[in-house]
Coordinates of C-alpha atoms in Angstrom, one line a residue:
M1 CA -21.3 17.9 -34.3
G2 CA -17.5 18.8 -33.8
S3 CA -15.2 19.0 -37.2
S4 CA -13.0 16.1 -38.2
S5 CA -9.9 17.9 -37.2
S6 CA -11.1 18.1 -33.3
R7 CA -12.5 14.4 -33.2
N8 CA -8.9 13.4 -34.4
T9 CA -7.2 15.3 -31.3
E10 CA -9.7 13.7 -29.0
A11 CA -9.2 10.2 -30.4
S12 CA -5.4 10.7 -30.4
K13 CA -5.8 11.9 -26.7
R14 CA -7.9 8.7 -25.8
R15 CA -4.9 6.4 -27.2
Y16 CA -2.5 8.4 -25.2
L17 CA -4.5 7.9 -21.9
I18 CA -5.1 4.6 -22.3
G19 CA -3.5 3.1 -25.8
T20 CA -4.7 1.0 -28.8
L21 CA -7.5 -1.4 -27.7
D22 CA -7.7 -3.0 -31.7
R23 CA -6.4 -6.3 -30.1
K24 CA -8.4 -6.4 -26.9
S25 CA -11.4 -8.5 -26.7
P26 CA -15.1 -6.9 -26.4
V27 CA -15.3 -6.9 -22.7
E28 CA -11.9 -5.4 -22.3
Q29 CA -12.6 -2.8 -24.9
K30 CA -15.6 -2.0 -23.0
F31 CA -14.2 -1.7 -19.6
Y32 CA -11.3 0.4 -20.9
G33 CA -14.2 2.7 -22.7
L34 CA -15.0 3.8 -19.4
C35 CA -12.1 6.2 -19.6
Q36 CA -14.7 8.2 -21.7
L37 CA -16.1 9.2 -18.9
L38 CA -12.8 11.7 -18.6
N39 CA -13.4 14.8 -19.9
L40 CA -10.1 15.2 -21.5
N41 CA -10.8 18.7 -22.5
V42 CA -11.8 20.4 -18.9
V43 CA -9.2 22.2 -17.3
C44 CA -9.9 23.7 -14.1
Q45 CA -8.2 26.7 -13.0
N46 CA -9.8 26.3 -9.5
K47 CA -9.9 22.9 -8.2
E48 CA -13.2 22.0 -6.6
T49 CA -12.7 20.1 -3.1
N50 CA -14.8 18.4 -0.9
E51 CA -15.5 19.0 2.5
N52 CA -12.2 16.9 3.4
G53 CA -10.2 19.3 1.3
N54 CA -9.8 16.3 -1.5
R55 CA -10.2 17.1 -5.2
G56 CA -14.0 16.8 -6.1
T57 CA -15.3 14.1 -9.0
L58 CA -17.0 15.3 -12.0
S59 CA -20.3 17.5 -11.4
S60 CA -23.5 15.9 -12.6
R61 CA -23.7 19.6 -14.6
Q62 CA -20.9 18.7 -16.8
S63 CA -21.9 17.1 -20.2
V64 CA -20.2 13.6 -20.3
S65 CA -21.4 12.1 -23.8
V66 CA -20.8 8.1 -23.7
E67 CA -22.8 5.3 -24.2
F68 CA -22.6 3.5 -21.1
C69 CA -22.0 6.5 -19.0
S70 CA -24.5 6.1 -16.2
D71 CA -23.7 2.5 -15.4
G72 CA -19.9 3.8 -15.4
C73 CA -20.4 6.6 -13.1
K74 CA -21.3 4.1 -10.5
L75 CA -18.3 2.1 -11.1
F76 CA -16.0 4.8 -11.3
K77 CA -16.0 8.4 -10.4
P78 CA -14.1 10.6 -12.6
L79 CA -11.7 13.5 -11.0
F80 CA -11.3 16.6 -12.4
L81 CA -8.1 17.1 -14.6
S82 CA -7.0 20.7 -13.9
K83 CA -3.6 20.3 -16.2
P84 CA -2.8 19.4 -19.5
L85 CA -3.0 15.3 -20.1
Y86 CA 0.6 15.2 -20.7
F87 CA 1.3 16.1 -17.0
Y88 CA -0.4 12.9 -16.0
E89 CA 0.7 9.3 -16.1
T90 CA -1.2 7.9 -19.0
F91 CA -0.9 4.3 -19.9
V92 CA 1.2 5.3 -22.9
S93 CA 3.6 7.5 -20.8
W94 CA 3.9 4.6 -18.0
R95 CA 4.6 2.0 -20.6
A96 CA 7.3 3.5 -22.0
H97 CA 9.5 3.4 -18.8
Y98 CA 7.8 -0.3 -17.8
D99 CA 8.9 -1.8 -21.2
V100 CA 12.6 -0.8 -21.3
E101 CA 12.9 -1.9 -17.6
Q102 CA 11.4 -5.1 -18.5
L103 CA 13.6 -5.7 -21.3
Q104 CA 16.8 -4.7 -18.9
M105 CA 15.5 -7.4 -16.3
R106 CA 14.8 -10.0 -18.7
L107 CA 18.2 -9.9 -20.4
M108 CA 19.4 -10.5 -16.5
R109 CA 17.0 -13.3 -15.1
K110 CA 13.4 -13.6 -16.0
K111 CA 11.0 -12.6 -12.6
E112 CA 8.4 -14.8 -11.2
S113 CA 7.3 -13.8 -7.8
M114 CA 6.7 -11.2 -5.7
C115 CA 8.1 -11.6 -2.4
L116 CA 6.7 -10.6 1.4
V117 CA 8.5 -10.4 4.3
P118 CA 8.0 -10.2 8.0
I119 CA 10.5 -7.4 9.4
G120 CA 11.5 -7.8 13.2
S121 CA 8.9 -9.4 15.9
F122 CA 5.2 -9.4 16.2
P123 CA 3.0 -9.8 19.0
S124 CA 1.3 -13.1 19.6
F125 CA -2.1 -12.1 18.8
V126 CA -0.9 -10.9 15.0
M127 CA 1.1 -14.6 15.2
D128 CA -1.5 -16.6 16.4
F129 CA -4.5 -15.4 14.7
K130 CA -6.6 -17.5 12.4
L131 CA -9.3 -17.2 10.1
T132 CA -11.4 -19.8 8.3
I133 CA -11.8 -18.5 4.8
G134 CA -14.0 -21.0 2.6
D135 CA -12.9 -24.3 3.9
K136 CA -9.2 -23.4 4.8
S137 CA -7.6 -22.1 8.1
C138 CA -5.8 -18.8 7.3
S139 CA -3.1 -17.0 9.2
L140 CA -2.9 -13.3 8.9
F141 CA 0.2 -13.8 6.4
D142 CA -1.8 -16.5 4.4
I143 CA -4.7 -14.0 3.9
L144 CA -2.4 -11.3 2.5
Q145 CA -0.8 -13.6 0.1
M146 CA -4.2 -15.0 -0.7
F147 CA -5.5 -11.5 -1.8
L148 CA -2.4 -9.9 -3.2
E149 CA -2.4 -13.2 -5.7
I150 CA -5.7 -12.5 -6.9
F151 CA -5.0 -9.1 -7.0
Y152 CA -2.0 -9.0 -8.8
Q153 CA -3.2 -12.1 -10.8
G154 CA -0.5 -13.8 -12.7
M155 CA 2.3 -12.8 -10.1
P156 CA 3.0 -15.2 -7.6
V157 CA 3.3 -14.1 -4.1
V158 CA 5.6 -15.9 -1.7
W159 CA 6.5 -15.3 2.1
L160 CA 10.3 -15.0 2.9
N161 CA 11.5 -16.0 6.6
S162 CA 10.9 -12.9 9.0
V163 CA 14.2 -10.9 9.2
D164 CA 15.7 -9.2 12.1
P165 CA 17.0 -5.9 11.2
E166 CA 19.2 -5.5 14.5
K167 CA 20.7 -8.9 13.9
E168 CA 21.3 -8.2 10.3
N169 CA 23.0 -4.7 11.0
W170 CA 20.8 -3.0 9.0
N171 CA 21.0 0.2 10.9
I172 CA 17.5 1.4 10.1
T173 CA 17.2 5.2 11.5
T174 CA 14.8 5.9 14.3
R175 CA 12.8 8.3 16.0
N176 CA 10.1 8.8 19.0
H177 CA 7.6 11.1 17.5
K178 CA 7.3 14.4 19.4
V179 CA 3.4 14.1 20.0
T180 CA 3.3 10.5 20.0
G181 CA 6.2 9.6 21.7
K182 CA 6.3 6.0 19.9
K183 CA 8.9 4.4 17.7
Q184 CA 9.3 5.4 14.2
C185 CA 11.2 4.1 11.4
L186 CA 12.4 5.7 8.1
T187 CA 11.2 4.1 5.3
S188 CA 13.9 4.9 2.8
D189 CA 16.5 3.2 4.9
F190 CA 14.5 -0.2 4.4
Y191 CA 14.4 0.3 0.4
P192 CA 18.5 -0.9 -0.2
R193 CA 18.4 -3.5 2.7
L194 CA 15.2 -4.9 1.2
K195 CA 16.6 -5.2 -2.6
K196 CA 19.9 -6.9 -1.3
W197 CA 17.3 -9.6 0.5
K198 CA 15.5 -10.4 -2.3
P199 CA 15.7 -13.6 -4.3
R200 CA 17.4 -13.1 -7.6
N201 CA 14.0 -14.6 -9.4
C202 CA 11.8 -12.2 -7.3
Y203 CA 10.0 -8.8 -9.5
C204 CA 9.8 -7.4 -6.3
I205 CA 10.1 -7.4 -1.9
M206 CA 7.7 -5.9 0.3
G207 CA 8.6 -5.8 4.0
L208 CA 5.6 -5.9 6.8
T209 CA 6.6 -4.3 10.2
W210 CA 4.9 -3.9 13.6
T211 CA 6.7 -0.5 14.0
D212 CA 5.2 2.8 12.8
L213 CA 6.9 4.4 9.9
Y214 CA 7.7 8.2 8.6
P215 CA 8.8 9.2 5.3
T216 CA 10.8 12.3 6.4
E217 CA 12.3 14.2 9.1
N218 CA 9.7 16.6 8.2
L219 CA 6.6 14.6 7.6
N220 CA 4.9 13.0 10.9
F221 CA 4.1 9.4 9.3
V222 CA 3.4 7.1 6.5
L223 CA 1.4 3.9 6.4
G224 CA 3.7 2.8 3.8
E225 CA 5.9 3.5 1.3
A226 CA 7.5 2.2 -2.1
S227 CA 10.7 2.7 -4.2
K228 CA 10.6 1.6 -7.7
R229 CA 14.0 2.3 -8.4
H230 CA 14.6 -0.3 -5.6
R231 CA 11.9 -2.7 -6.4
S232 CA 11.3 -2.7 -2.9
G233 CA 8.7 -1.1 -0.3
V234 CA 7.2 -1.4 3.3
F235 CA 4.3 -1.1 5.1
S236 CA 3.4 -1.2 8.8
F237 CA -0.1 -1.8 11.0
G238 CA -0.4 2.1 11.4
R239 CA -0.7 2.4 15.1
F240 CA -0.3 5.5 16.1
E241 CA -1.2 8.3 13.7
P242 CA 0.0 11.7 15.1
K243 CA -3.1 13.2 13.2
S244 CA -5.8 11.1 15.1
Y245 CA -3.4 10.7 18.7
D246 CA -5.1 11.6 21.7
K247 CA -2.6 10.3 24.7
E248 CA -6.1 10.0 27.1
N249 CA -8.2 7.8 24.2
T250 CA -5.5 6.3 21.9
R251 CA -4.8 2.6 22.7
D252 CA -2.5 0.3 20.9
I253 CA -3.8 -2.9 18.7
E254 CA -4.8 -5.7 21.1
E255 CA -6.6 -7.9 17.9
I256 CA -6.6 -8.3 14.7
D257 CA -10.1 -6.6 14.0
V258 CA -11.9 -6.0 10.7
H259 CA -10.5 -2.3 10.9
I260 CA -6.9 -3.4 10.9
L261 CA -7.3 -6.2 7.9
W262 CA -9.1 -3.7 6.2
K263 CA -5.9 -1.1 6.6
L264 CA -3.4 -3.9 5.7
L265 CA -5.5 -4.9 2.5
K266 CA -5.6 -1.4 1.2
V267 CA -2.2 -0.2 1.9
S268 CA -0.1 -3.6 0.5
S269 CA -1.8 -3.3 -2.5
H270 CA -1.5 0.7 -3.0
E271 CA 2.1 0.2 -2.3
L272 CA 2.7 -3.1 -4.7
G273 CA 1.0 -0.4 -7.0
H274 CA 4.2 1.7 -7.3
L275 CA 6.6 -1.2 -7.4
F276 CA 4.9 -1.6 -10.9
G277 CA 5.8 1.8 -11.5
I278 CA 2.2 3.3 -11.6
S279 CA 2.0 6.5 -10.0
H280 CA -0.9 8.3 -7.7
C281 CA -3.7 8.4 -10.1
D282 CA -5.3 11.9 -11.0
F283 CA -7.9 10.4 -13.3
F284 CA -10.4 8.6 -11.1
L285 CA -11.2 7.6 -7.6
C286 CA -8.9 4.9 -7.3
G287 CA -7.0 2.6 -5.3
M288 CA -3.8 4.3 -6.6
N289 CA -5.1 7.6 -5.4
G290 CA -2.6 9.5 -2.9
S291 CA -3.6 10.5 0.5
S292 CA -2.5 12.8 3.3
S293 CA -4.0 10.7 6.3
V294 CA -5.0 7.3 7.5
E295 CA -8.5 8.4 7.3
E296 CA -8.5 9.7 3.9
A297 CA -6.7 6.6 2.9
M298 CA -9.0 4.2 4.3
S299 CA -12.0 5.9 2.7
Q300 CA -10.7 5.4 -1.0
P301 CA -11.7 2.8 -3.0
L302 CA -9.9 -0.4 -2.8
F303 CA -9.9 -1.0 -6.6
F304 CA -8.2 0.3 -9.4
C305 CA -9.5 2.6 -12.2
P306 CA -9.6 1.7 -16.1
V307 CA -6.3 3.4 -16.5
C308 CA -4.5 2.0 -13.6
I309 CA -5.9 -1.5 -14.5
R310 CA -4.9 -1.1 -18.1
K311 CA -1.4 -0.6 -16.7
L312 CA -1.7 -3.5 -14.3
Q313 CA -2.8 -5.9 -17.0
H314 CA 0.0 -4.9 -19.4
A315 CA 2.4 -6.0 -16.4
C316 CA 0.7 -9.1 -14.9
K317 CA -1.5 -10.4 -18.2
F318 CA -4.5 -11.5 -16.3
D319 CA -8.1 -11.8 -17.7
I320 CA -10.0 -9.1 -16.4
V321 CA -13.3 -10.7 -15.9
Q322 CA -11.4 -13.9 -14.3
R323 CA -9.7 -11.4 -11.6
Y324 CA -12.8 -9.7 -10.8
R325 CA -14.6 -12.8 -10.6
S326 CA -12.0 -14.2 -8.1
L327 CA -12.1 -11.0 -6.1
R328 CA -15.5 -11.4 -5.8
Q329 CA -15.3 -15.0 -4.2
F330 CA -12.3 -13.9 -2.0
F331 CA -14.4 -11.1 -0.5
H332 CA -17.4 -13.0 -0.3
D333 CA -15.9 -15.9 2.0
L334 CA -13.8 -13.3 3.6
N335 CA -16.9 -11.4 4.8
K336 CA -18.6 -14.3 5.6
A337 CA -15.7 -15.1 7.9
M338 CA -15.5 -11.6 9.2
P339 CA -18.6 -10.0 8.6
C340 CA -17.4 -6.2 7.6
E341 CA -19.3 -2.8 5.8
N342 CA -16.3 -2.5 3.2
F343 CA -16.0 -5.8 2.7
E344 CA -19.6 -6.6 1.8
H345 CA -19.5 -3.1 -0.5
N346 CA -16.6 -5.0 -2.3
V347 CA -18.9 -8.1 -3.0
E348 CA -21.6 -5.5 -4.2
W349 CA -19.3 -3.5 -6.3
L350 CA -17.8 -6.7 -7.9
E351 CA -20.8 -7.9 -8.6
S352 CA -22.0 -4.7 -10.3
C353 CA -19.0 -4.4 -12.4
L354 CA -19.1 -8.4 -13.4
T355 CA -23.0 -7.3 -14.2
F356 CA -21.8 -4.1 -16.6
L357 CA -18.8 -6.4 -18.3
L358 CA -21.0 -9.1 -19.5
E359 CA -24.2 -7.9 -20.3
D360 CA -24.6 -7.7 -24.0
S361 CA -21.1 -9.1 -24.1

């Protein structure tokens, strides 16, 4: 048994990590209690890496004593903490900045929704794409809107009319990549333009473009980026990644398939997380993990970990169980309309999560 002092120190760390849960429902306390899976005293001087060079999860040999450890580990895999806790973005440190910003925004005008906007033109197969989900015929833009309204439940999503950067004289910096030879747009040039394009009652704005993107002159490629300061971001279809580009075999996108749809769901939900001030996650395998390639990004979970959900719930005010139920129904219907291993896995994960939350509640 540890001393009273050590237990108080550990409890203080937990509160800093996830905030006070006294006013939360039993189900929410159980969910956020999964943060107990993190050993906050583990400091690894030499990070373990997996075969892809990514940080490893906690070894099964490490002792993590928690009542529902085995069930929780099936839902969220902890990452090693290689620094003291104050180096990371905990709920308490995130909230300190978020609440101040929200106060300033309320003094100006209430923000009621999130905006998406198509940037430039798209091939006809993108515009003509239709998929029947449930009993509704949906375009690609409808599917993105439907998904994000559930993922960020409590914050409506609206599509604005398409904008042509050339007609609007946005003067977006472009280049032809030296490896692929394909056109790319500089992400940071979109931020101030999109900020001005955003309606006053919208919380943030995210653009979708057919053209590939790059973040800085020294970096090759990015699927999407967002600026918390501008409350704006941009993401793309990610057609020609230099790392995986093969001149003989790489082909342009010619149809909307499960891989393209999965990519758009992953990238849009991740980048919108940044617009809520959420940084890359260092606590669990999580939808807010950073990545250095398309392959790595696509292999990461879609769903956020308890620490990131704690931030998101504070911002959007959703009911956790209802949100997971809505996501389960969405992916059940989506997988029925367009069968995909990722969609099926999402349904299975959501069912496991709901079972965990509702058992003995």
